mmCIF file of C-alpha atoms in Angstrom:
data_model
loop_
_atom_site.group_PDB
_atom_site.id
_atom_site.type_symbol
_atom_site.label_atom_id
_atom_site.label_comp_id
_atom_site.label_asym_id
_atom_site.label_seq_id
_atom_site.Cartn_x
_atom_site.Cartn_y
_atom_site.Cartn_z
ATOM 1 C CA MET A 152 74.635 4.175 -25.353
ATOM 2 C CA LEU A 153 74.673 4.903 -29.070
ATOM 3 C CA LEU A 154 78.493 4.923 -29.139
ATOM 4 C CA THR A 155 78.583 1.633 -27.224
ATOM 5 C CA ARG A 156 76.283 -0.018 -29.775
ATOM 6 C CA TYR A 157 78.376 1.396 -32.618
ATOM 7 C CA ALA A 158 81.580 0.016 -31.097
ATOM 8 C CA LYS A 159 79.997 -3.409 -30.681
ATOM 9 C CA TRP A 160 78.869 -3.487 -34.309
ATOM 10 C CA LEU A 161 82.204 -2.172 -35.565
ATOM 11 C CA HIS A 162 84.341 -4.804 -33.869
ATOM 12 C CA THR A 163 82.117 -7.799 -33.258
ATOM 13 C CA GLY A 164 79.198 -7.584 -35.660
ATOM 14 C CA TRP A 165 80.719 -6.756 -39.023
ATOM 15 C CA PRO A 166 80.432 -9.304 -41.839
ATOM 16 C CA ALA A 167 84.038 -9.496 -43.044
ATOM 17 C CA GLY A 168 85.311 -12.177 -40.688
ATOM 18 C CA THR A 169 87.093 -12.202 -37.344
ATOM 19 C CA ALA A 170 87.120 -9.001 -35.340
ATOM 20 C CA GLU A 171 90.340 -7.080 -34.955
ATOM 21 C CA LYS A 172 92.057 -7.688 -31.617
ATOM 22 C CA LEU A 173 92.073 -4.622 -29.400
ATOM 23 C CA PRO A 174 93.552 -4.068 -25.927
ATOM 24 C CA VAL A 175 91.300 -4.737 -22.962
ATOM 25 C CA VAL A 176 90.150 -1.264 -21.961
ATOM 26 C CA ASN A 177 87.480 -0.205 -19.482
ATOM 27 C CA THR A 178 84.883 2.371 -20.465
ATOM 28 C CA ASP A 179 86.892 5.114 -18.727
ATOM 29 C CA GLY A 180 90.112 4.185 -20.559
ATOM 30 C CA THR A 181 91.766 2.455 -17.606
ATOM 31 C CA THR A 182 93.554 -0.868 -18.084
ATOM 32 C CA ARG A 183 94.853 -3.703 -15.949
ATOM 33 C CA VAL A 184 98.136 -1.793 -15.618
ATOM 34 C CA ALA A 185 97.692 0.723 -12.819
ATOM 35 C CA GLY A 186 98.201 4.279 -14.074
ATOM 36 C CA LEU A 187 98.028 3.355 -17.753
ATOM 37 C CA ARG A 188 95.069 4.556 -19.831
ATOM 38 C CA VAL A 189 94.209 3.930 -23.480
ATOM 39 C CA VAL A 190 92.318 6.531 -25.504
ATOM 40 C CA GLY A 191 91.351 7.316 -29.085
ATOM 41 C CA ASP A 192 91.332 4.758 -31.880
ATOM 42 C CA LEU A 193 92.479 1.851 -29.687
ATOM 43 C CA GLY A 194 89.514 2.499 -27.427
ATOM 44 C CA GLY A 195 87.287 1.030 -30.118
ATOM 45 C CA ILE A 196 85.599 3.915 -31.965
ATOM 46 C CA PRO A 197 87.585 5.562 -34.816
ATOM 47 C CA LEU A 198 85.881 8.965 -34.796
ATOM 48 C CA LEU A 199 87.799 12.239 -34.490
ATOM 49 C CA LYS A 200 85.437 13.817 -31.972
ATOM 50 C CA VAL A 201 85.477 10.711 -29.788
ATOM 51 C CA ALA A 202 89.289 10.628 -29.985
ATOM 52 C CA ALA A 203 89.535 14.236 -28.810
ATOM 53 C CA ASP A 204 86.956 13.640 -26.092
ATOM 54 C CA THR A 205 88.635 10.536 -24.646
ATOM 55 C CA GLY A 206 92.056 12.212 -24.642
ATOM 56 C CA ALA A 207 90.878 15.223 -22.648
ATOM 57 C CA ARG A 208 88.705 13.179 -20.284
ATOM 58 C CA ALA A 209 91.596 10.833 -19.474
ATOM 59 C CA VAL A 210 93.673 13.751 -18.219
ATOM 60 C CA GLN A 211 90.743 15.143 -16.236
ATOM 61 C CA ALA A 212 90.275 11.726 -14.619
ATOM 62 C CA ILE A 213 93.984 11.460 -13.753
ATOM 63 C CA VAL A 214 94.003 14.863 -12.069
ATOM 64 C CA ALA A 215 90.946 13.808 -10.043
ATOM 65 C CA GLU A 216 92.534 10.558 -8.794
ATOM 66 C CA ARG A 217 93.193 10.532 -5.043
ATOM 67 C CA SER A 218 96.346 8.511 -5.565
ATOM 68 C CA PHE A 219 97.805 10.925 -8.129
ATOM 69 C CA ALA A 220 100.504 13.240 -6.827
ATOM 70 C CA ARG A 221 102.422 15.754 -8.910
ATOM 71 C CA GLY A 222 106.201 15.778 -9.039
ATOM 72 C CA LYS A 223 106.720 12.166 -7.967
ATOM 73 C CA ALA A 224 108.465 11.139 -11.203
ATOM 74 C CA GLU A 225 110.435 12.618 -14.078
ATOM 75 C CA HIS A 226 107.088 13.584 -15.642
ATOM 76 C CA ASP A 227 103.582 13.689 -14.221
ATOM 77 C CA LEU A 228 102.284 12.313 -17.511
ATOM 78 C CA ILE A 229 103.619 10.791 -20.716
ATOM 79 C CA ILE A 230 101.339 10.725 -23.748
ATOM 80 C CA VAL A 231 102.229 8.144 -26.380
ATOM 81 C CA GLY A 232 100.960 9.394 -29.737
ATOM 82 C CA GLY A 233 100.636 12.840 -31.285
ATOM 83 C CA GLY A 234 97.334 12.460 -33.108
ATOM 84 C CA VAL A 235 93.984 14.030 -32.293
ATOM 85 C CA SER A 236 93.531 12.148 -29.004
ATOM 86 C CA GLY A 237 97.142 12.670 -27.925
ATOM 87 C CA ILE A 238 97.207 16.403 -28.646
ATOM 88 C CA SER A 239 93.796 16.808 -27.018
ATOM 89 C CA ALA A 240 95.250 15.145 -23.926
ATOM 90 C CA ALA A 241 98.329 17.378 -24.116
ATOM 91 C CA LEU A 242 96.213 20.543 -24.274
ATOM 92 C CA GLU A 243 94.302 19.393 -21.202
ATOM 93 C CA ALA A 244 97.542 18.483 -19.403
ATOM 94 C CA LYS A 245 98.905 21.951 -20.126
ATOM 95 C CA ARG A 246 95.698 23.526 -18.815
ATOM 96 C CA ALA A 247 96.037 21.421 -15.635
ATOM 97 C CA ASP A 248 99.671 22.562 -15.261
ATOM 98 C CA LEU A 249 101.059 19.020 -15.374
ATOM 99 C CA THR A 250 104.609 18.227 -16.375
ATOM 100 C CA PHE A 251 104.147 16.088 -19.467
ATOM 101 C CA LEU A 252 105.819 14.724 -22.563
ATOM 102 C CA VAL A 253 104.273 13.716 -25.896
ATOM 103 C CA LEU A 254 106.077 10.902 -27.728
ATOM 104 C CA GLU A 255 105.345 10.498 -31.448
ATOM 105 C CA SER A 256 107.040 8.074 -33.851
ATOM 106 C CA ALA A 257 106.265 10.015 -37.042
ATOM 107 C CA ARG A 258 104.785 13.538 -37.015
ATOM 108 C CA PRO A 259 101.818 15.197 -35.306
ATOM 109 C CA PHE A 260 98.462 14.204 -36.805
ATOM 110 C CA ALA A 261 100.196 11.638 -39.040
ATOM 111 C CA THR A 262 96.959 9.755 -39.746
ATOM 112 C CA ILE A 263 95.279 12.878 -41.128
ATOM 113 C CA HIS A 264 98.404 13.702 -43.135
ATOM 114 C CA ASP A 265 97.977 10.293 -44.785
ATOM 115 C CA PHE A 266 94.394 11.019 -45.846
ATOM 116 C CA PRO A 267 94.020 11.603 -49.611
ATOM 117 C CA THR A 268 94.280 15.166 -50.853
ATOM 118 C CA GLY A 269 90.936 16.947 -50.630
ATOM 119 C CA LYS A 270 89.339 14.244 -48.489
ATOM 120 C CA LEU A 271 86.087 15.324 -46.865
ATOM 121 C CA ILE A 272 86.146 15.037 -43.077
ATOM 122 C CA PHE A 273 82.977 13.984 -41.303
ATOM 123 C CA THR A 274 83.107 14.973 -37.644
ATOM 124 C CA TYR A 275 80.442 12.697 -36.217
ATOM 125 C CA PRO A 276 78.434 12.735 -34.022
ATOM 126 C CA THR A 277 77.465 16.198 -35.270
ATOM 127 C CA GLU A 278 75.766 17.209 -32.013
ATOM 128 C CA MET A 279 78.689 16.102 -29.825
ATOM 129 C CA LYS A 280 80.966 18.689 -28.197
ATOM 130 C CA PRO A 281 84.147 16.934 -27.069
ATOM 131 C CA ALA A 282 85.670 17.597 -23.682
ATOM 132 C CA GLY A 283 88.786 19.718 -23.652
ATOM 133 C CA SER A 284 89.797 22.624 -25.865
ATOM 134 C CA LEU A 285 90.805 20.994 -29.162
ATOM 135 C CA ALA A 286 88.415 22.290 -31.829
ATOM 136 C CA LEU A 287 87.401 20.159 -34.823
ATOM 137 C CA THR A 288 85.478 22.386 -37.208
ATOM 138 C CA ALA A 289 87.056 22.090 -40.671
ATOM 139 C CA ASP A 290 85.521 19.641 -43.159
ATOM 140 C CA VAL A 291 88.405 19.091 -45.624
ATOM 141 C CA ARG A 292 91.756 17.414 -44.922
ATOM 142 C CA GLU A 293 93.956 20.404 -45.731
ATOM 143 C CA SER A 294 91.999 22.965 -43.723
ATOM 144 C CA LEU A 295 91.614 20.540 -40.811
ATOM 145 C CA LEU A 296 95.369 19.951 -40.689
ATOM 146 C CA ALA A 297 96.094 23.677 -40.799
ATOM 147 C CA ASP A 298 93.596 24.304 -38.007
ATOM 148 C CA LEU A 299 94.916 21.502 -35.790
ATOM 149 C CA GLU A 300 98.543 22.502 -36.310
ATOM 150 C CA ALA A 301 97.695 26.118 -35.471
ATOM 151 C CA GLN A 302 96.141 25.011 -32.179
ATOM 152 C CA ARG A 303 99.097 22.778 -31.356
ATOM 153 C CA THR A 304 101.777 25.385 -32.088
ATOM 154 C CA HIS A 305 99.827 28.151 -30.330
ATOM 155 C CA ALA A 306 99.819 25.998 -27.177
ATOM 156 C CA GLY A 307 103.555 25.345 -27.543
ATOM 157 C CA ILE A 308 103.192 21.571 -27.730
ATOM 158 C CA SER A 309 106.167 19.956 -29.489
ATOM 159 C CA PRO A 310 106.183 16.142 -29.502
ATOM 160 C CA THR A 311 109.438 14.277 -28.970
ATOM 161 C CA GLN A 312 110.159 11.845 -31.785
ATOM 162 C CA ALA A 313 110.373 8.349 -30.343
ATOM 163 C CA SER A 314 109.030 4.924 -31.228
ATOM 164 C CA VAL A 315 107.717 3.329 -28.058
ATOM 165 C CA ASP A 316 108.320 -0.387 -27.595
ATOM 166 C CA ARG A 317 106.617 -1.041 -24.283
ATOM 167 C CA VAL A 318 105.385 0.423 -21.025
ATOM 168 C CA VAL A 319 106.211 -1.338 -17.765
ATOM 169 C CA ARG A 320 105.488 -0.530 -14.132
ATOM 170 C CA ASN A 321 108.461 -0.219 -11.778
ATOM 171 C CA GLY A 322 107.193 0.429 -8.275
ATOM 172 C CA ASP A 323 105.226 3.682 -8.267
ATOM 173 C CA VAL A 324 106.559 4.750 -11.664
ATOM 174 C CA LEU A 325 105.666 3.755 -15.213
ATOM 175 C CA GLU A 326 108.649 3.317 -17.539
ATOM 176 C CA VAL A 327 108.124 4.045 -21.231
ATOM 177 C CA HIS A 328 110.761 2.278 -23.339
ATOM 178 C CA ALA A 329 111.641 3.717 -26.751
ATOM 179 C CA GLY A 330 114.674 1.883 -28.087
ATOM 180 C CA LYS A 331 117.548 2.584 -25.709
ATOM 181 C CA GLU A 332 115.752 5.511 -24.092
ATOM 182 C CA VAL A 333 113.550 5.153 -21.029
ATOM 183 C CA PHE A 334 111.109 7.884 -19.984
ATOM 184 C CA ARG A 335 109.481 7.805 -16.547
ATOM 185 C CA ALA A 336 106.137 9.156 -15.409
ATOM 186 C CA SER A 337 103.482 8.773 -12.747
ATOM 187 C CA ARG A 338 100.806 8.219 -15.400
ATOM 188 C CA VAL A 339 100.813 7.184 -19.063
ATOM 189 C CA ILE A 340 98.187 7.681 -21.749
ATOM 190 C CA VAL A 341 98.471 5.535 -24.880
ATOM 191 C CA ALA A 342 96.903 7.502 -27.719
ATOM 192 C CA ILE A 343 98.185 5.694 -30.799
ATOM 193 C CA GLY A 344 95.999 4.895 -33.789
ATOM 194 C CA ARG A 345 95.758 1.804 -35.950
ATOM 195 C CA SER A 346 96.090 3.209 -39.465
ATOM 196 C CA GLY A 347 99.777 2.300 -39.717
ATOM 197 C CA ASN A 348 99.054 -1.431 -39.588
ATOM 198 C CA PHE A 349 97.817 -2.092 -43.102
ATOM 199 C CA ARG A 350 96.902 -5.610 -44.151
ATOM 200 C CA GLU A 351 98.965 -7.390 -46.786
ATOM 201 C CA LEU A 352 97.533 -9.697 -49.435
ATOM 202 C CA GLY A 353 100.458 -12.096 -49.431
ATOM 203 C CA CYS A 354 100.458 -12.379 -53.211
ATOM 204 C CA GLU A 355 103.165 -12.180 -55.862
ATOM 205 C CA GLY A 356 103.988 -8.649 -56.983
ATOM 206 C CA GLU A 357 102.771 -6.935 -53.839
ATOM 207 C CA THR A 358 106.164 -5.311 -53.243
ATOM 208 C CA LEU A 359 106.351 -3.668 -56.684
ATOM 209 C CA ASP A 360 106.717 0.108 -56.835
ATOM 210 C CA LYS A 361 103.289 0.502 -58.433
ATOM 211 C CA VAL A 362 101.574 -1.057 -55.389
ATOM 212 C CA THR A 363 100.736 1.258 -52.497
ATOM 213 C CA HIS A 364 98.731 0.918 -49.298
ATOM 214 C CA ARG A 365 97.662 4.574 -49.161
ATOM 215 C CA LEU A 366 96.133 7.007 -51.604
ATOM 216 C CA HIS A 367 97.798 10.395 -51.204
ATOM 217 C CA ASP A 368 96.618 12.378 -54.232
ATOM 218 C CA PRO A 369 93.993 10.933 -56.613
ATOM 219 C CA ALA A 370 95.127 13.390 -59.314
ATOM 220 C CA ASP A 371 98.442 11.519 -59.550
ATOM 221 C CA HIS A 372 96.530 8.630 -61.163
ATOM 222 C CA ALA A 373 94.527 10.555 -63.775
ATOM 223 C CA SER A 374 94.062 8.486 -66.984
ATOM 224 C CA GLN A 375 95.655 5.431 -65.328
ATOM 225 C CA ARG A 376 94.088 2.032 -64.796
ATOM 226 C CA VAL A 377 93.863 1.511 -61.046
ATOM 227 C CA LEU A 378 92.832 -1.565 -59.069
ATOM 228 C CA VAL A 379 91.467 -0.872 -55.589
ATOM 229 C CA VAL A 380 91.428 -3.971 -53.362
ATOM 230 C CA GLY A 381 88.855 -3.914 -50.590
ATOM 231 C CA GLY A 382 85.211 -3.165 -49.951
ATOM 232 C CA GLY A 383 85.200 -1.030 -46.822
ATOM 233 C CA ASP A 384 84.782 2.703 -46.370
ATOM 234 C CA SER A 385 88.407 3.518 -47.219
ATOM 235 C CA ALA A 386 88.354 1.451 -50.403
ATOM 236 C CA LEU A 387 85.114 2.983 -51.630
ATOM 237 C CA GLU A 388 86.265 6.508 -50.819
ATOM 238 C CA ALA A 389 89.503 5.849 -52.714
ATOM 239 C CA ALA A 390 87.664 4.390 -55.715
ATOM 240 C CA ILE A 391 85.282 7.358 -55.918
ATOM 241 C CA ALA A 392 88.101 9.900 -55.521
ATOM 242 C CA LEU A 393 90.134 8.181 -58.238
ATOM 243 C CA ASP A 394 87.161 8.096 -60.572
ATOM 244 C CA LYS A 395 86.529 11.805 -60.065
ATOM 245 C CA ALA A 396 90.214 12.462 -60.821
ATOM 246 C CA GLY A 397 89.898 10.702 -64.177
ATOM 247 C CA ALA A 398 91.313 7.271 -63.390
ATOM 248 C CA ARG A 399 89.809 4.058 -64.764
ATOM 249 C CA VAL A 400 88.973 2.181 -61.587
ATOM 250 C CA THR A 401 88.328 -1.484 -60.854
ATOM 251 C CA LEU A 402 87.158 -2.398 -57.360
ATOM 252 C CA ALA A 403 88.001 -5.929 -56.200
ATOM 253 C CA TYR A 404 86.415 -7.377 -53.082
ATOM 254 C CA ARG A 405 85.976 -10.913 -51.805
ATOM 255 C CA GLY A 406 82.373 -10.289 -50.680
#
């Protein structure tokens, strides 16, 4: 109930304007496309523990489906996205002895890789223990990445690099299109995040080399004058990290 209220506030009750459009997803991750589930960030709550939980639970639900039969397609399951929710789903699929494939357009845990150096990680809700076996215990970006990568490699999960364009149903099989390649599975889990879709200002000079949409290492900007545009959590975290690194920071926000 608490997570439901949080999701409602996050996407329909915030004061910055129109809510971001998200896919229509049921509470269990199912969609209007039979056999296709959406988990993680696109499910509406951008929390690492929730992402891991929804990924594992989606696989558990698939295995429990009466209509699900192993070996009816090229793969039992295709997981689109190699982040926390996708790898959590992959670990659960491996435990369930499914034939599966993880498709990732960049690299595993790309969103966390893009966090600023030394970023503190808050794994809320603190009392929550996610389903599945993916552990989230580290509280700093670097140690969290090392821990997650160790779990992934120990399980032998190696994502296939592919940028998925669409998923379509063809009879009893779901076809995952990635450029000229087509992968086929009985079930598909979409576990992509939203961090890659940054907003542009549409102003002159935005394409200059000195303008960036991500803060990688605050120390790179020590003694520099830096303008941070935005007033949300990410902007404030960036401004504080830059200030601590010795930058002279100006925060610009419309509200």
